[in-house]
Each structure stands twice: as C-alpha cells, then as structure tokens.
Tab-separated table of C-alpha atoms in Angstrom:
chain	number	residue	atom	x	y	z
A	585	THR	CA	-1.323	-7.675	22.511
A	586	VAL	CA	-1.913	-4.956	19.901
A	587	ARG	CA	-3.848	-5.710	16.717
A	588	LEU	CA	-2.690	-3.731	13.688
A	589	THR	CA	-4.360	-3.852	10.298
A	590	THR	CA	-2.966	-2.478	7.067
A	591	VAL	CA	-2.739	-3.147	3.344
A	592	ASP	CA	-0.241	-5.679	2.055
A	593	THR	CA	1.516	-2.886	0.143
A	594	LEU	CA	2.901	-1.684	3.472
A	595	ALA	CA	2.679	-4.741	5.717
A	596	ALA	CA	5.642	-6.830	4.591
A	597	ARG	CA	8.351	-4.308	3.748
A	598	ILE	CA	7.558	-1.384	6.057
A	599	VAL	CA	5.502	-2.573	9.017
A	600	ALA	CA	7.019	-6.017	9.675
A	601	PRO	CA	10.632	-4.749	9.979
A	602	ALA	CA	9.414	-1.917	12.232
A	603	LEU	CA	7.697	-4.404	14.516
A	604	ALA	CA	10.886	-6.462	14.695
A	605	ARG	CA	12.678	-3.356	15.992
A	606	LEU	CA	9.845	-2.826	18.471
A	607	GLN	CA	10.632	-6.194	20.056
A	608	GLU	CA	14.120	-4.988	20.941
A	609	THR	CA	12.744	-2.303	23.255
A	610	HIS	CA	9.314	-3.728	24.128
A	611	PRO	CA	9.666	-7.531	24.147
A	612	ALA	CA	6.401	-7.981	26.072
A	613	ILE	CA	4.292	-6.415	23.301
A	614	VAL	CA	2.843	-8.933	20.861
A	615	VAL	CA	1.551	-7.376	17.644
A	616	GLU	CA	-1.028	-9.165	15.538
A	617	LEU	CA	-0.396	-7.842	12.029
A	618	VAL	CA	-3.425	-8.279	9.760
A	619	PRO	CA	-2.760	-7.402	6.115
A	620	ASP	CA	-6.275	-7.247	4.742
A	621	THR	CA	-8.047	-5.646	1.812
A	622	ARG	CA	-11.143	-5.388	4.018
A	623	THR	CA	-11.458	-2.341	6.232
A	624	LEU	CA	-11.402	-3.628	9.797
A	625	SER	CA	-13.312	-1.329	12.136
A	626	LEU	CA	-11.529	0.567	14.886
A	627	SER	CA	-14.814	1.696	16.409
A	628	LYS	CA	-15.971	-1.928	16.681
A	629	ARG	CA	-12.568	-2.875	18.141
A	630	GLU	CA	-11.743	-5.230	15.268
A	631	ALA	CA	-8.277	-3.664	15.391
A	632	ASP	CA	-6.400	-1.331	17.727
A	633	ILE	CA	-4.456	0.522	15.023
A	634	ALA	CA	-5.058	0.858	11.291
A	635	LEU	CA	-2.700	2.049	8.581
A	636	ARG	CA	-4.658	2.924	5.440
A	637	MET	CA	-4.450	4.631	2.075
A	638	SER	CA	-7.576	6.717	2.669
A	639	ARG	CA	-9.004	9.030	5.314
A	640	PHE	CA	-10.792	7.634	8.332
A	641	GLU	CA	-14.398	8.405	9.134
A	642	GLY	CA	-16.129	8.585	12.491
A	643	HIS	CA	-15.638	10.783	15.545
A	644	GLU	CA	-14.337	7.878	17.650
A	645	VAL	CA	-11.186	7.574	15.529
A	646	VAL	CA	-8.152	9.803	15.900
A	647	ALA	CA	-6.173	9.889	12.647
A	648	ARG	CA	-3.161	11.596	11.169
A	649	LYS	CA	-1.444	11.597	7.804
A	650	VAL	CA	1.894	9.821	8.190
A	651	GLY	CA	3.262	9.727	4.664
A	652	MET	CA	2.681	9.457	0.948
A	653	LEU	CA	3.041	6.528	-1.420
A	654	ALA	CA	3.926	6.935	-5.094
A	655	LEU	CA	2.776	4.456	-7.748
A	656	GLY	CA	3.991	3.912	-11.280
A	657	ILE	CA	3.074	1.738	-14.247
A	658	TYR	CA	5.209	-1.390	-14.648
A	659	CYS	CA	5.593	-4.429	-16.840
A	660	SER	CA	8.179	-7.164	-17.250
A	661	ARG	CA	11.101	-6.632	-19.606
A	662	LYS	CA	9.801	-9.312	-21.950
A	663	TRP	CA	6.470	-7.467	-22.078
A	664	LEU	CA	8.060	-4.136	-22.933
A	665	ASP	CA	7.572	-4.469	-26.701
A	666	ALA	CA	3.897	-5.361	-26.298
A	667	ALA	CA	3.280	-2.438	-23.933
A	668	ASN	CA	3.044	0.057	-26.777
A	669	THR	CA	0.718	-1.953	-28.984
A	670	SER	CA	-3.034	-2.409	-29.072
A	671	ASP	CA	-2.559	-5.803	-27.416
A	672	VAL	CA	-1.973	-4.363	-23.943
A	673	ARG	CA	-3.328	-6.427	-21.043
A	674	LEU	CA	-3.853	-4.965	-17.582
A	675	ILE	CA	-3.220	-6.410	-14.147
A	676	THR	CA	-5.735	-4.801	-11.843
A	677	VAL	CA	-7.973	-5.259	-8.812
A	678	LEU	CA	-11.238	-7.129	-8.374
A	679	ASP	CA	-14.498	-5.270	-8.916
A	680	ASP	CA	-14.891	-4.431	-5.220
A	681	GLN	CA	-11.770	-2.230	-5.444
A	682	ALA	CA	-12.382	-0.776	-8.906
A	683	HIS	CA	-13.133	2.609	-7.288
A	684	LEU	CA	-9.574	2.992	-5.974
A	685	PRO	CA	-7.424	5.736	-7.551
A	686	GLU	CA	-4.784	3.348	-8.916
A	687	ALA	CA	-7.416	1.215	-10.651
A	688	LYS	CA	-9.002	4.275	-12.263
A	689	TRP	CA	-5.575	5.699	-13.181
A	690	LEU	CA	-4.520	2.503	-14.934
A	691	ARG	CA	-7.790	2.337	-16.858
A	692	ASP	CA	-7.584	6.024	-17.848
A	693	LEU	CA	-4.045	5.575	-19.169
A	694	TYR	CA	-4.976	2.453	-21.146
A	695	PRO	CA	-8.701	2.791	-21.966
A	696	ASP	CA	-8.604	0.261	-24.798
A	697	ALA	CA	-6.612	-2.423	-23.002
A	698	VAL	CA	-8.177	-5.696	-21.935
A	699	ILE	CA	-8.064	-7.028	-18.388
A	700	GLY	CA	-5.694	-9.951	-18.241
A	701	PHE	CA	-5.408	-10.592	-14.516
A	702	ARG	CA	-7.199	-9.488	-11.349
A	703	SER	CA	-6.122	-9.639	-7.708
A	704	ASN	CA	-6.629	-7.409	-4.680
A	705	SER	CA	-3.202	-8.448	-3.380
A	706	ARG	CA	-0.583	-5.948	-4.471
A	707	GLU	CA	2.170	-8.500	-3.928
A	708	VAL	CA	0.372	-10.896	-6.266
A	709	GLN	CA	0.161	-8.077	-8.819
A	710	VAL	CA	3.932	-7.558	-8.560
A	711	TRP	CA	4.572	-11.215	-9.328
A	712	ALA	CA	1.989	-11.242	-12.102
A	713	ALA	CA	3.745	-8.303	-13.744
A	714	LYS	CA	7.152	-9.947	-13.296
A	715	SER	CA	5.753	-13.087	-14.916
A	716	GLY	CA	4.557	-11.202	-17.995
A	717	ALA	CA	0.815	-11.080	-17.329
A	718	GLY	CA	0.556	-7.427	-18.357
A	719	LEU	CA	0.833	-3.889	-16.978
A	720	ALA	CA	0.166	-2.975	-13.365
A	721	ALA	CA	0.043	0.129	-11.165
A	722	ILE	CA	2.522	-0.745	-8.422
A	723	ALA	CA	4.018	1.142	-5.497
A	724	ARG	CA	7.346	2.486	-6.713
A	725	TYR	CA	9.253	1.609	-3.558
A	726	ARG	CA	8.312	-2.019	-4.224
A	727	ALA	CA	8.672	-2.176	-7.999
A	728	ASP	CA	11.807	-0.063	-8.470
A	729	THR	CA	13.848	-2.707	-6.647
A	730	GLU	CA	12.775	-5.451	-9.063
A	731	PRO	CA	15.276	-5.882	-11.923
A	732	ASP	CA	12.664	-7.779	-13.959
A	733	LEU	CA	10.260	-4.812	-13.980
A	734	VAL	CA	10.374	-1.721	-16.177
A	735	ARG	CA	8.597	1.525	-15.317
A	736	LEU	CA	6.511	2.924	-18.190
A	737	ARG	CA	5.039	6.347	-18.892
A	738	THR	CA	7.843	8.088	-17.009
A	739	GLU	CA	6.872	11.359	-18.671
A	740	ILE	CA	3.743	11.630	-16.528
A	741	PRO	CA	3.668	12.317	-12.784
A	742	ASP	CA	3.381	9.400	-10.407
A	743	LEU	CA	0.046	8.709	-8.812
A	744	THR	CA	0.375	9.507	-5.109
A	745	ARG	CA	-1.733	8.187	-2.239
A	746	ASP	CA	-1.741	9.547	1.303
A	747	ILE	CA	-0.954	7.131	4.119
A	748	TRP	CA	-3.119	7.549	7.224
A	749	LEU	CA	-2.707	6.078	10.691
A	750	GLY	CA	-5.801	5.761	12.856
A	751	VAL	CA	-6.498	4.637	16.399
A	752	HIS	CA	-9.571	4.551	18.611
A	753	ALA	CA	-9.747	7.684	20.762
A	754	ASP	CA	-10.147	5.633	23.934
A	755	THR	CA	-6.946	3.626	23.448
A	756	ARG	CA	-4.518	6.041	21.819
A	757	HIS	CA	-2.765	6.848	25.113
A	758	MET	CA	-2.311	3.228	26.196
A	759	PRO	CA	1.461	2.634	26.420
A	760	ARG	CA	1.490	-0.500	24.268
A	761	VAL	CA	-0.639	1.150	21.574
A	762	ARG	CA	1.462	4.299	21.682
A	763	ALA	CA	4.668	2.264	21.361
A	764	VAL	CA	3.413	0.511	18.233
A	765	MET	CA	2.189	3.769	16.715
A	766	ASP	CA	5.533	5.456	17.369
A	767	VAL	CA	7.603	2.739	15.716
A	768	ILE	CA	5.336	2.684	12.649
A	769	ILE	CA	5.453	6.457	12.277
A	770	GLU	CA	9.247	6.391	12.639
A	771	ALA	CA	9.580	3.665	10.000
A	772	LEU	CA	7.403	5.566	7.535
A	773	SER	CA	9.396	8.738	8.137
A	774	GLU	CA	12.665	6.895	7.475
A	775	GLN	CA	11.276	5.360	4.283
A	776	GLN	CA	9.500	8.440	2.936
A	777	LYS	CA	12.058	9.188	0.238
A	778	SER	CA	11.693	5.694	-1.227
A	779	LEU	CA	7.917	5.710	-0.742
A	780	ASN	CA	7.488	8.974	-2.611
A	781	PRO	CA	10.472	9.461	-4.956
A	782	LYS	CA	10.638	12.625	-7.028
A	783	ASN	CA	11.948	11.088	-10.254
C-alpha cells in the first residue's frame, strides 16, 4: 500500500488515470489516493507521497518540481454579459485558503466584486461557475474542456503555479513508492502542454 495525497485539481483527471495504468504493470500495489485541501505530513508519515502546488519544507522531505499549472478566469456563457458590469460576483475559496495565489489574483482583478460562493474544492468551483454563480480562477486544463465556460481577461497572462512532488527521504527508494512516483511524473510530463498552455 502507498498513500498519496494531492489537491483535487490534480487528483481526478491526472493522478487517477495514472494509477490505473500503474495497475497494469504493478497489480500488487494498492494506492490510497487522498484528495485533501489539508496538508498531510510526510514527516509524520500521514502520507508516503504528496503532490502539491507549493514548495515543501523540512529536511526529511525530498522534493522536486514536476510541472506547472496555468489558471484562467472563467464564467458561464449566460454570465458573460454580467461579467463586465459592477454586479460581478466571485467564486473563491474559504478564508483558510485566502492566502493562495489564485485567490489573491482573482481579488486583485476584481477588487470591487462581491463574494457570491466559497468552496475549497476546485471541482465544486468548476460546477458553480458552470451553473452561473459567478467568476472563478480555474485550472485551464480543466476549464478549457467545458463548453459551458468562457475564459475572460485573455489579454493578461495566465496565473501559473508550480507542481511539486515530495516523498520522505527514508522511503523514496522503496520499489512500490518509486513505482508510484514514476507513473505520476510520467503522467504530468505527458499532460504538461494542457496543464500550462501558451495561449
């Protein structure tokens, strides 16, 4: 068993398919995938591997940057007319994640907008935006595939976040841990163009 924690932005569409491929070559490895907004501790052995959108701290953790994720501003098509008025409503995170770059970016772009919806789940934010709850900062690889969503402010650069993979120094050479790390890194490499598009 290998316990892997990551954010829901990556868990469903990147990590889960990679783990399905892992079963083809390593059927005896069982991965416990924990999509969680909380930061599970590698040093306390709450997880074996972590995939995060920020750098790791602590000398017991070995980490490497494994990709970049681009975010854009999106709303539903029916909200498009309201997006350029003073009646803009934002879909954002709860207060405990208000320090994150995407939350600050959204607020800086729309300083006078009111908060219409809060959730720390990025998948919930996607569906809130699709349902017309307001504007949200969403990963482009997720939102660009949604015909009901429209990307706004295309004249400004995307917000980009680094993707980091971390593992406890004592377990990084264990074959089952190494196998999971390798398949995740490969999946991120294959998806990098969609994760960080240039237009």
